[in-house]
Coordinates of N, CA and C and ligand atoms in Angstrom, one line a residue:
X23 N 13.7 -1.1 -13.0 CA 12.9 -0.1 -13.7 C 11.4 -0.4 -13.4
X24 N 10.6 0.6 -13.3 CA 9.2 0.4 -13.0 C 8.5 -0.2 -14.3
X25 N 7.6 -1.1 -14.0 CA 6.9 -1.8 -15.1 C 5.4 -1.5 -15.0
X26 N 4.7 -1.6 -16.2 CA 3.3 -1.2 -16.2 C 2.5 -2.4 -15.7
X27 N 1.2 -2.2 -15.4 CA 0.4 -3.3 -14.9 C 0.3 -4.5 -15.9
X28 N 0.2 -4.2 -17.2 CA 0.2 -5.3 -18.1 C 1.5 -6.1 -18.2
X29 N 2.6 -5.4 -18.0 CA 3.9 -6.1 -18.0 C 3.9 -7.0 -16.8
X30 N 3.4 -6.5 -15.7 CA 3.3 -7.2 -14.4 C 2.5 -8.5 -14.6
X31 N 1.4 -8.3 -15.3 CA 0.5 -9.5 -15.5 C 1.2 -10.6 -16.3
X32 N 2.0 -10.1 -17.3 CA 2.7 -11.1 -18.1 C 3.7 -11.8 -17.2
X33 N 4.4 -11.0 -16.4 CA 5.4 -11.6 -15.5 C 4.8 -12.6 -14.5
X34 N 3.6 -12.2 -14.0 CA 2.9 -13.1 -13.0 C 2.6 -14.4 -13.7
X35 N 2.1 -14.3 -15.0 CA 1.7 -15.5 -15.7 C 2.9 -16.4 -15.9
X36 N 4.1 -15.7 -16.3 CA 5.3 -16.5 -16.5 C 5.7 -17.2 -15.2
X37 N 5.6 -16.4 -14.1 CA 6.0 -16.9 -12.8 C 5.2 -18.1 -12.4
X38 N 3.9 -18.1 -12.7 CA 3.0 -19.2 -12.5 C 3.4 -20.4 -13.2
X39 N 3.9 -20.3 -14.5 CA 4.3 -21.5 -15.2 C 5.6 -22.1 -14.6
X40 N 6.4 -21.1 -14.1 CA 7.7 -21.6 -13.5 C 7.5 -22.5 -12.3
X41 N 6.5 -22.1 -11.5 CA 6.4 -22.9 -10.2 C 4.9 -23.1 -9.9
X42 N 4.2 -23.8 -10.8 CA 2.8 -23.9 -10.6 C 2.4 -24.6 -9.3
X43 N 3.2 -25.4 -8.8 CA 2.8 -26.2 -7.6 C 3.0 -25.2 -6.3
X44 N 3.8 -24.2 -6.4 CA 4.1 -23.4 -5.3 C 4.2 -22.0 -5.7
X45 N 3.1 -21.4 -6.1 CA 3.1 -20.0 -6.7 C 3.7 -19.0 -5.7
X46 N 4.4 -18.0 -6.3 CA 5.1 -17.0 -5.4 C 4.1 -16.1 -4.8
X47 N 4.3 -15.9 -3.4 CA 3.4 -15.0 -2.8 C 3.8 -13.5 -3.2
X48 N 2.8 -12.7 -3.1 CA 2.9 -11.3 -3.6 C 2.4 -10.3 -2.5
X49 N 3.1 -9.2 -2.4 CA 2.6 -8.1 -1.5 C 2.0 -7.0 -2.3
X50 N 1.1 -6.3 -1.7 CA 0.5 -5.1 -2.4 C 0.3 -4.0 -1.4
X51 N 0.8 -2.8 -1.8 CA 0.5 -1.6 -1.0 C -0.1 -0.6 -1.8
X52 N -1.4 -0.3 -1.5 CA -2.1 0.7 -2.2 C -2.0 2.0 -1.4
X53 N -2.1 3.1 -2.1 CA -2.1 4.4 -1.4 C -2.3 5.6 -2.3
X54 N -2.5 6.7 -1.8 CA -2.6 7.9 -2.6 C -1.2 8.4 -3.0
X55 N -0.2 8.2 -2.1 CA 1.2 8.5 -2.4 C 1.3 10.0 -2.9
X56 N 0.8 10.9 -2.1 CA 0.7 12.3 -2.5 C 1.5 13.2 -1.5
X57 N 2.8 13.1 -1.4 CA 3.7 12.2 -2.2 C 4.1 11.0 -1.4
X58 N 4.8 10.1 -2.1 CA 5.3 8.9 -1.5 C 6.5 9.3 -0.5
X59 N 6.6 8.7 0.6 CA 7.6 9.1 1.6 C 8.2 7.8 2.2
X60 N 9.2 8.0 3.1 CA 9.9 6.9 3.6 C 9.0 6.0 4.5
X61 N 8.0 6.5 5.1 CA 7.0 5.6 5.9 C 6.5 4.6 5.0
X62 N 6.0 4.9 3.7 CA 5.5 3.9 2.8 C 6.6 2.9 2.4
X63 N 7.8 3.5 2.1 CA 8.8 2.6 1.6 C 9.3 1.6 2.6
X64 N 9.4 2.0 3.9 CA 9.8 1.1 4.9 C 8.7 0.0 5.2
X65 N 7.5 0.5 5.1 CA 6.4 -0.5 5.2 C 6.5 -1.6 4.2
X66 N 6.7 -1.2 2.9 CA 6.7 -2.2 1.8 C 8.0 -3.0 2.0
X67 N 9.1 -2.5 2.3 CA 10.3 -3.2 2.4 C 10.3 -4.2 3.6
X68 N 9.9 -3.7 4.8 CA 10.0 -4.5 6.0 C 9.0 -5.6 6.0
X69 N 7.8 -5.3 5.5 CA 6.7 -6.3 5.5 C 7.1 -7.4 4.4
X70 N 7.6 -6.9 3.3 CA 8.0 -7.8 2.2 C 9.1 -8.8 2.7
X71 N 10.1 -8.2 3.4 CA 11.2 -9.0 4.0 C 10.7 -10.0 5.0
X72 N 9.8 -9.5 5.9 CA 9.3 -10.4 7.0 C 8.5 -11.6 6.4
X73 N 7.8 -11.3 5.3 CA 6.9 -12.4 4.7 C 7.7 -13.2 3.7
X74 N 8.9 -12.8 3.4 CA 9.7 -13.5 2.4 C 9.2 -13.3 1.0
X75 N 8.7 -12.1 0.7 CA 8.1 -11.9 -0.6 C 9.2 -11.3 -1.6
X76 N 9.3 -12.0 -2.8 CA 10.2 -11.5 -3.8 C 9.7 -10.2 -4.4
X77 N 8.3 -10.0 -4.4 CA 7.8 -8.8 -5.0 C 6.7 -8.2 -4.2
X78 N 6.8 -6.9 -4.0 CA 5.8 -6.1 -3.4 C 5.4 -5.0 -4.5
X79 N 4.1 -4.9 -4.8 CA 3.7 -4.0 -5.8 C 3.1 -2.7 -5.1
X80 N 3.5 -1.6 -5.5 CA 2.9 -0.4 -5.0 C 1.9 0.1 -6.0
X81 N 0.7 0.3 -5.5 CA -0.5 0.5 -6.4 C -1.0 1.9 -6.1
X82 N -0.6 3.0 -6.8 CA -1.1 4.3 -6.6 C -2.6 4.4 -7.0
X83 N -3.4 5.0 -6.1 CA -4.9 5.1 -6.4 C -5.1 6.2 -7.5
X84 N -6.0 5.9 -8.4 CA -6.4 6.9 -9.4 C -7.3 8.0 -8.7
X85 N -8.5 7.7 -8.5 CA -9.4 8.5 -7.7 C -9.8 7.8 -6.4
X86 N -9.1 8.1 -5.3 CA -9.4 7.4 -4.1 C -10.9 7.7 -3.7
X87 N -11.7 6.6 -3.5 CA -13.1 6.9 -3.2 C -13.4 7.4 -1.8
X88 N -12.5 7.0 -0.8 CA -12.9 7.3 0.6 C -12.0 8.5 1.1
X89 N -11.6 9.4 0.3 CA -10.9 10.6 0.8 C -11.0 11.7 -0.2
X90 N -10.6 12.9 0.2 CA -10.7 14.0 -0.7 C -9.7 13.9 -1.9
X91 N -9.9 14.6 -3.0 CA -9.1 14.5 -4.2 C -7.6 14.8 -3.8
X92 N -6.7 14.0 -4.4 CA -5.3 14.3 -4.2 C -4.9 15.7 -4.6
X93 N -3.8 16.2 -4.0 CA -3.4 17.5 -4.4 C -2.7 17.6 -5.7
X94 N -2.3 16.4 -6.2 CA -1.4 16.3 -7.4 C -2.0 15.4 -8.5
X95 N -1.7 15.6 -9.7 CA -2.2 14.8 -10.8 C -1.7 13.4 -10.6
X96 N -2.6 12.4 -11.1 CA -2.3 11.0 -11.0 C -0.9 10.7 -11.6
X97 N -0.7 11.3 -12.8 CA 0.6 11.0 -13.5 C 1.8 11.4 -12.7
X98 N 1.7 12.5 -11.9 CA 2.8 13.0 -11.1 C 3.0 12.1 -9.9
X99 N 1.9 11.7 -9.3 CA 2.0 10.7 -8.1 C 2.6 9.4 -8.6
X100 N 2.2 9.0 -9.7 CA 2.8 7.7 -10.3 C 4.3 7.9 -10.6
X101 N 4.7 9.0 -11.1 CA 6.1 9.2 -11.4 C 6.9 9.3 -10.1
X102 N 6.4 9.9 -9.1 CA 7.1 9.9 -7.8 C 7.3 8.5 -7.2
X103 N 6.3 7.6 -7.4 CA 6.4 6.3 -6.9 C 7.5 5.5 -7.7
X104 N 7.5 5.8 -9.0 CA 8.5 5.1 -9.9 C 9.9 5.6 -9.5
X105 N 10.1 6.9 -9.2 CA 11.4 7.3 -8.8 C 11.8 6.7 -7.5
X106 N 10.8 6.6 -6.6 CA 11.1 6.1 -5.2 C 11.6 4.7 -5.2
X107 N 11.0 3.8 -6.1 CA 11.4 2.4 -6.0 C 12.5 2.0 -7.0
X108 N 12.9 3.0 -7.8 CA 14.0 2.7 -8.8 C 15.2 2.0 -8.1
X109 N 15.7 0.9 -8.6 CA 16.9 0.3 -8.0 C 16.6 -0.7 -7.0
X110 N 15.3 -0.8 -6.5 CA 15.0 -1.9 -5.5 C 14.3 -3.0 -6.3
X111 N 14.9 -4.2 -6.4 CA 14.3 -5.2 -7.2 C 13.0 -5.8 -6.5
X112 N 12.8 -5.6 -5.2 CA 11.6 -6.1 -4.6 C 10.4 -5.3 -4.9
X113 N 10.6 -4.0 -5.0 CA 9.4 -3.1 -5.1 C 9.2 -2.7 -6.6
X114 N 7.9 -2.9 -7.0 CA 7.6 -2.6 -8.4 C 6.3 -1.8 -8.4
X115 N 6.0 -1.1 -9.5 CA 4.9 -0.2 -9.5 C 3.8 -0.9 -10.4
X116 N 2.6 -0.9 -9.9 CA 1.4 -1.4 -10.6 C 0.5 -0.2 -10.9
X117 N 0.4 0.2 -12.1 CA -0.3 1.5 -12.4 C -1.8 1.2 -12.8
X118 N -2.3 0.1 -12.6 CA -3.7 -0.2 -13.1 C -4.8 0.7 -12.6
X119 N -4.7 1.2 -11.3 CA -5.7 2.0 -10.8 C -5.6 3.4 -11.5
X120 N -4.4 3.8 -11.8 CA -4.2 5.1 -12.4 C -4.8 5.1 -13.8
X121 N -4.7 3.9 -14.5 CA -5.2 3.8 -15.9 C -6.7 3.7 -16.0
X122 N -7.4 3.4 -14.8 CA -8.8 3.3 -14.8 C -9.4 4.7 -14.8
X123 N -10.7 4.9 -15.4 CA -11.3 6.2 -15.4 C -12.1 6.4 -14.1
X124 N -12.8 5.4 -13.6 CA -13.7 5.6 -12.4 C -12.9 5.6 -11.1
X125 N -13.6 5.5 -10.0 CA -12.9 5.3 -8.7 C -12.2 4.0 -8.6
X126 N -11.2 4.0 -7.8 CA -10.4 2.7 -7.6 C -10.9 2.1 -6.3
X127 N -11.6 0.9 -6.4 CA -12.0 0.1 -5.3 C -11.0 -1.0 -5.1
X128 N -10.4 -1.1 -3.9 CA -9.4 -2.1 -3.6 C -9.9 -3.5 -3.8
X129 N -11.1 -3.7 -3.5 CA -11.6 -5.1 -3.6 C -11.6 -5.5 -5.1
X130 N -11.9 -4.5 -6.0 CA -11.9 -4.9 -7.4 C -10.5 -5.1 -7.9
X131 N -9.6 -4.3 -7.4 CA -8.2 -4.4 -7.8 C -7.7 -5.8 -7.4
X132 N -8.0 -6.2 -6.1 CA -7.6 -7.5 -5.6 C -8.2 -8.6 -6.4
X133 N -9.4 -8.5 -6.8 CA -10.1 -9.5 -7.6 C -9.4 -9.7 -9.0
X134 N -9.0 -8.6 -9.6 CA -8.2 -8.6 -10.8 C -6.9 -9.3 -10.7
X135 N -6.2 -8.9 -9.6 CA -4.8 -9.5 -9.4 C -5.0 -11.0 -9.1
X136 N -6.0 -11.3 -8.3 CA -6.2 -12.7 -8.0 C -6.4 -13.5 -9.2
X137 N -7.2 -13.0 -10.1 CA -7.5 -13.7 -11.4 C -6.2 -13.9 -12.2
X138 N -5.3 -12.9 -12.1 CA -4.0 -13.0 -12.8 C -3.0 -14.0 -12.2
X139 N -3.0 -14.1 -10.9 CA -1.9 -14.9 -10.3 C -2.4 -16.3 -10.0
X140 N -3.7 -16.5 -10.2 CA -4.3 -17.9 -9.9 C -4.8 -18.0 -8.5
X141 N -5.5 -19.1 -8.2 CA -6.2 -19.2 -6.9 C -5.2 -19.6 -5.7
X142 N -4.0 -20.0 -6.0 CA -3.2 -20.6 -4.9 C -2.1 -19.6 -4.4
X143 N -1.8 -18.6 -5.1 CA -0.7 -17.7 -4.7 C -1.1 -16.9 -3.4
X144 N -0.4 -16.9 -2.4 CA -0.7 -16.1 -1.2 C -0.6 -14.6 -1.7
X145 N -1.7 -13.8 -1.4 CA -1.6 -12.4 -1.7 C -1.7 -11.7 -0.3
X146 N -0.8 -10.7 -0.1 CA -0.8 -9.9 1.1 C -1.1 -8.5 0.8
X147 N -2.2 -8.0 1.4 CA -2.5 -6.5 1.2 C -1.9 -5.8 2.5
X148 N -1.0 -4.9 2.2 CA -0.3 -4.2 3.4 C -1.1 -3.0 3.7
X149 N -1.2 -2.6 4.9 CA -1.8 -1.3 5.3 C -1.3 -0.9 6.7
X150 N -1.2 0.4 6.8 CA -0.9 1.0 8.2 C -2.1 0.9 9.1
X151 N -1.8 1.0 10.4 CA -2.9 0.8 11.4 C -4.0 1.8 11.1
X152 N -3.7 3.0 10.7 CA -4.7 4.0 10.5 C -5.7 3.6 9.4
X153 N -5.1 3.1 8.3 CA -5.9 2.6 7.2 C -6.8 1.4 7.6
X154 N -6.2 0.5 8.4 CA -7.0 -0.6 8.9 C -8.2 -0.2 9.7
X155 N -8.0 0.8 10.6 CA -9.1 1.3 11.5 C -10.2 1.9 10.7
X156 N -9.9 2.3 9.5 CA -11.0 2.8 8.6 C -11.6 1.9 7.6
X157 N -11.1 0.6 7.7 CA -11.5 -0.4 6.7 C -13.0 -0.6 6.5
X158 N -13.7 -0.5 7.6 CA -15.2 -0.8 7.5 C -15.9 0.3 6.6
X159 N -15.2 1.4 6.3 CA -15.9 2.4 5.4 C -15.6 2.1 3.9
X160 N -14.7 1.1 3.6 CA -14.4 0.8 2.2 C -15.5 0.0 1.5
X161 N -15.6 0.3 0.2 CA -16.6 -0.4 -0.6 C -16.4 -1.9 -0.5
X162 N -17.4 -2.7 -0.1 CA -17.4 -4.2 -0.2 C -16.2 -4.7 0.6
X163 N -15.8 -4.1 1.7 CA -14.5 -4.4 2.4 C -14.4 -5.9 2.8
X164 N -15.6 -6.5 3.3 CA -15.5 -7.9 3.8 C -15.0 -8.9 2.7
X165 N -15.3 -8.5 1.4 CA -14.8 -9.4 0.3 C -13.3 -9.4 0.1
X166 N -12.6 -8.4 0.7 CA -11.2 -8.3 0.6 C -10.5 -9.6 1.0
X167 N -11.1 -10.2 2.0 CA -10.5 -11.5 2.6 C -10.7 -12.7 1.7
X168 N -11.6 -12.6 0.7 CA -11.7 -13.7 -0.3 C -10.5 -13.7 -1.2
X169 N -9.9 -12.5 -1.3 CA -8.8 -12.4 -2.3 C -7.4 -12.4 -1.7
X170 N -7.3 -11.9 -0.5 CA -6.0 -11.6 0.1 C -6.0 -11.7 1.6
X171 N -4.8 -11.8 2.2 CA -4.6 -11.6 3.6 C -4.4 -10.1 3.8
X172 N -4.6 -9.7 5.0 CA -4.2 -8.3 5.3 C -3.1 -8.3 6.3
X173 N -2.0 -7.6 6.0 CA -0.9 -7.4 7.0 C -0.9 -6.0 7.4
X174 N -1.0 -5.8 8.8 CA -1.2 -4.4 9.3 C 0.1 -4.0 10.0
X175 N 0.6 -2.8 9.6 CA 1.8 -2.3 10.2 C 1.5 -1.3 11.3
X176 N 2.2 -1.4 12.4 CA 2.1 -0.4 13.4 C 2.4 0.9 12.8
X177 N 1.7 2.0 13.2 CA 2.0 3.3 12.7 C 1.9 4.2 14.0
X178 N 3.0 5.1 14.2 CA 3.0 5.9 15.4 C 1.7 6.7 15.5
X179 N 1.2 6.7 16.8 CA 0.0 7.4 17.0 C -1.3 6.6 16.9
X180 N -1.2 5.4 16.4 CA -2.5 4.6 16.2 C -2.4 3.3 17.0
X181 N -3.4 3.1 17.9 CA -3.4 1.8 18.7 C -4.3 0.9 17.8
X182 N -3.9 -0.4 17.9 CA -4.5 -1.2 16.9 C -5.7 -2.1 17.4
X183 N -5.4 -3.3 17.5 CA -6.5 -4.3 17.7 C -7.4 -3.9 19.0
X184 N -6.7 -3.5 20.1 CA -7.4 -3.3 21.3 C -8.2 -2.0 21.2
X185 N -8.0 -1.3 20.1 CA -8.5 0.1 20.1 C -10.0 0.2 20.2
X186 N -10.5 1.2 20.9 CA -11.9 1.5 21.0 C -12.4 1.9 19.6
X187 N -11.5 2.3 18.7 CA -11.9 2.8 17.4 C -12.3 1.7 16.5
X188 N -12.1 0.4 16.9 CA -12.6 -0.7 16.0 C -14.1 -0.7 16.1
X189 N -14.7 -0.7 14.9 CA -16.2 -0.9 14.8 C -16.5 -2.3 15.1
X190 N -17.8 -2.6 15.4 CA -18.2 -4.0 15.8 C -17.9 -4.9 14.7
X191 N -18.2 -4.5 13.4 CA -18.0 -5.4 12.3 C -16.5 -5.7 12.1
X192 N -15.7 -4.7 12.3 CA -14.2 -4.9 12.1 C -13.7 -5.8 13.3
X193 N -14.2 -5.6 14.5 CA -13.8 -6.3 15.6 C -14.1 -7.8 15.4
X194 N -15.2 -8.1 14.8 CA -15.6 -9.5 14.7 C -14.7 -10.2 13.6
X195 N -14.3 -9.4 12.6 CA -13.4 -10.0 11.6 C -12.0 -10.2 12.3
X196 N -11.6 -9.3 13.1 CA -10.3 -9.4 13.8 C -10.3 -10.7 14.6
X197 N -11.4 -10.9 15.4 CA -11.5 -12.0 16.3 C -11.3 -13.3 15.6
X198 N -11.9 -13.5 14.4 CA -11.7 -14.8 13.9 C -10.6 -14.9 12.8
X199 N -10.0 -13.8 12.4 CA -9.0 -13.9 11.4 C -7.6 -13.7 11.8
X200 N -7.4 -13.1 13.0 CA -6.1 -12.7 13.5 C -5.2 -14.0 13.7
X201 N -4.0 -14.0 13.2 CA -3.1 -15.1 13.3 C -1.7 -14.6 13.9
X202 N -1.0 -15.4 14.6 CA 0.3 -15.0 15.1 C 1.4 -15.2 14.1
X203 N 1.2 -16.3 13.2 CA 2.2 -16.6 12.2 C 1.6 -16.5 10.9
X204 N 2.3 -15.9 9.9 CA 1.7 -15.8 8.6 C 1.5 -17.1 7.9
X205 N 0.3 -17.4 7.5 CA 0.0 -18.7 6.9 C 0.5 -18.8 5.4
X206 N 0.6 -20.0 4.9 CA 1.0 -20.2 3.5 C -0.3 -20.3 2.6
X207 N -1.5 -20.1 3.2 CA -2.7 -20.1 2.4 C -2.8 -18.9 1.5
X208 N -3.8 -18.9 0.6 CA -3.8 -17.8 -0.4 C -4.4 -16.5 0.2
X209 N -5.4 -16.6 1.2 CA -6.1 -15.4 1.6 C -6.8 -15.7 2.9
X210 N -7.3 -14.6 3.5 CA -8.3 -14.7 4.6 C -7.8 -14.4 6.0
X211 N -6.5 -14.2 6.2 CA -6.1 -13.9 7.6 C -5.6 -12.5 7.8
X212 N -5.5 -12.1 9.0 CA -5.0 -10.8 9.4 C -3.8 -11.1 10.3
X213 N -2.8 -10.3 10.0 CA -1.5 -10.5 10.7 C -0.9 -9.1 11.0
X214 N -0.4 -9.0 12.2 CA 0.2 -7.7 12.6 C 1.7 -7.7 12.6
X215 N 2.4 -6.7 12.3 CA 3.8 -6.7 12.3 C 4.3 -5.3 12.7
X216 N 5.3 -5.3 13.5 CA 5.9 -4.0 13.9 C 7.0 -3.6 13.0
X217 N 6.9 -2.6 12.3 CA 8.0 -2.1 11.5 C 8.7 -0.9 12.2
X218 N 9.8 -0.5 11.7 CA 10.5 0.7 12.3 C 9.5 1.8 12.3
X219 N 9.2 2.3 13.5 CA 8.2 3.4 13.5 C 8.7 4.7 12.9
X220 N 8.1 5.2 11.9 CA 8.5 6.5 11.3 C 7.2 7.4 11.3
X221 N 7.3 8.4 12.0 CA 6.1 9.3 12.1 C 6.1 10.3 11.0
X222 N 5.9 9.8 9.8 CA 5.9 10.6 8.6 C 4.6 10.4 7.9
X223 N 3.9 11.5 7.5 CA 2.7 11.4 6.7 C 2.8 12.3 5.5
X224 N 2.1 11.9 4.5 CA 2.1 12.8 3.3 C 1.5 14.2 3.6
X225 N 0.5 14.2 4.5 CA -0.1 15.5 4.9 C 1.0 16.4 5.5
X226 N 1.8 15.8 6.4 CA 2.9 16.6 7.0 C 3.9 17.0 6.0
X227 N 4.2 16.2 5.0 CA 5.2 16.5 4.0 C 4.6 17.7 3.2
X228 N 3.3 17.6 2.8 CA 2.7 18.7 2.0 C 2.7 20.0 2.8
X229 N 2.4 19.9 4.1 CA 2.4 21.1 5.0 C 3.7 21.8 5.1
X230 N 4.8 20.9 5.2 CA 6.1 21.5 5.3 C 6.4 22.3 4.0
X231 N 6.1 21.7 2.8 CA 6.3 22.3 1.5 C 5.6 23.6 1.5
X232 N 4.3 23.6 1.9 CA 3.6 24.9 1.8 C 4.2 26.0 2.7
X233 N 4.8 25.6 3.8 CA 5.4 26.5 4.7 C 6.8 26.9 4.2
X234 N 7.3 26.3 3.1 CA 8.6 26.5 2.6 C 9.7 25.8 3.5
X235 N 9.3 24.8 4.2 CA 10.3 24.0 5.0 C 10.9 22.9 4.2
X236 N 12.0 22.4 4.7 CA 12.7 21.3 4.1 C 12.0 19.9 4.2
X237 N 12.0 19.2 3.2 CA 11.5 17.8 3.3 C 12.6 16.8 3.0
X238 N 13.8 17.3 3.0 CA 15.0 16.4 2.8 C 15.0 15.3 3.9
X239 N 15.2 14.1 3.5 CA 15.3 12.9 4.4 C 13.9 12.4 4.9
X240 N 12.8 13.0 4.4 CA 11.5 12.5 4.7 C 11.0 11.7 3.5
X241 N 11.5 12.1 2.3 CA 11.2 11.4 1.0 C 12.6 11.1 0.3
X242 N 12.6 10.1 -0.6 CA 13.8 9.9 -1.3 C 14.2 11.2 -2.1
X243 N 15.5 11.3 -2.3 CA 16.1 12.5 -2.9 C 15.5 12.7 -4.3
X244 N 15.3 11.6 -5.0 CA 14.8 11.8 -6.4 C 13.4 12.3 -6.4
X245 N 12.6 12.0 -5.3 CA 11.3 12.5 -5.2 C 11.3 14.0 -4.8
X246 N 12.2 14.3 -3.9 CA 12.3 15.7 -3.5 C 12.7 16.6 -4.7
X247 N 13.6 16.1 -5.5 CA 14.0 16.9 -6.7 C 12.9 17.1 -7.6
X248 N 12.1 16.0 -7.8 CA 11.0 16.0 -8.8 C 9.9 17.0 -8.3
X249 N 9.7 17.0 -7.0 CA 8.7 18.0 -6.4 C 9.2 19.4 -6.7
X250 N 10.4 19.6 -6.5 CA 11.0 20.9 -6.7 C 10.9 21.4 -8.2
X251 N 11.3 20.4 -9.0 CA 11.3 20.8 -10.5 C 9.9 21.0 -11.0
X252 N 8.9 20.2 -10.5 CA 7.6 20.3 -11.0 C 6.8 21.4 -10.2
X253 N 7.4 21.9 -9.2 CA 6.8 23.0 -8.4 C 5.4 22.4 -7.8
X254 N 5.5 21.2 -7.2 CA 4.3 20.6 -6.6 C 4.1 21.2 -5.2
X255 N 2.9 21.1 -4.8 CA 2.5 21.5 -3.4 C 2.9 23.0 -3.1
X256 N 2.5 23.9 -3.9 CA 3.0 25.3 -3.7 C 2.4 25.9 -2.4
Ligands
ATP8 P1 -2.1 11.4 4.0 O1 -1.3 12.0 5.1 O2 -2.2 12.2 2.8 O3 -3.4 10.8 4.5 P2 -0.4 9.0 4.2 O4 0.9 9.4 4.5 O5 -1.3 8.3 5.2 O6 -1.2 10.1 3.4 P3 -1.3 7.1 2.1 O7 -0.9 7.2 0.7 O8 -2.7 7.5 2.4 O9 -0.2 8.0 2.9 O10 -1.0 5.7 2.8 C1 -0.9 4.5 2.0 C2 -0.7 3.4 3.1 O11 0.6 3.5 3.8 C3 -1.7 3.3 4.2 O12 -2.0 2.0 4.4 C4 -1.1 4.0 5.3 O13 -1.6 3.5 6.6 C5 0.4 3.5 5.2 N1 1.3 4.5 5.8 C6 1.6 5.7 5.4 N2 2.5 6.3 6.1 C7 2.9 5.4 7.0 C8 3.9 5.3 8.1 N3 4.6 6.4 8.4 N4 4.0 4.2 8.8 C9 3.3 3.1 8.5 N5 2.3 3.0 7.5 C10 2.2 4.2 6.8

């Protein structure tokens, strides 16, 4: 069952007491999730598995600062994420950005989570290659590495590190942070991982819905039913 951010904080604190010498690593996947689809879910599941993470938190953005307003209410995007992860013990929902009133800055979210899990737990921020290529436009992005590692997933249609799309500032971070093997340290590295390539985007899902086309098998069935019942993306 999905848990709220404060419940998660309590759980993290309890986890810290259980294994203070070797705190559990944690994965985080932020996104607009408008709507959540199987591309997001495979990213969270495969990265979590590859890194041996017992928990990956999906963090829906309240008001994403670096993109246009989502098509759907925050509460509905949150509900779709909850439906999507139900029954998977590895994936949990962290609703802290939705509960905030202002814009959601990932660096601030990571700073909060770091304060909750303590200085030693490895934190992994997951993102697709497209999101990584835009990282230098994020608020205070270089500070992300103080709080977490970044794990980049290949995404169909996006070339990664060799890409001409890398800005100079991003390229220099890549050059000194990229590692072949995920470290056990708390933060500061960049790691790439190839997941099952799924060329699914929320934009394409919304477009299909607007054209009256099927989205079956692009999103979990519970999410598809919710979209239908709530008449989202008309
Ligand atoms: P939109 O089409 O509305 O821009 P999106 O499908 O890219 O949405 P987001 O919620 O913006 O979804 O993405 C959240 C994170 O998931 C980002 O880091 C993004 O790169 C990653 N992601 C989304 N879809 C995929 C996919 N098919 N494969 C790998 N990563 C993905």
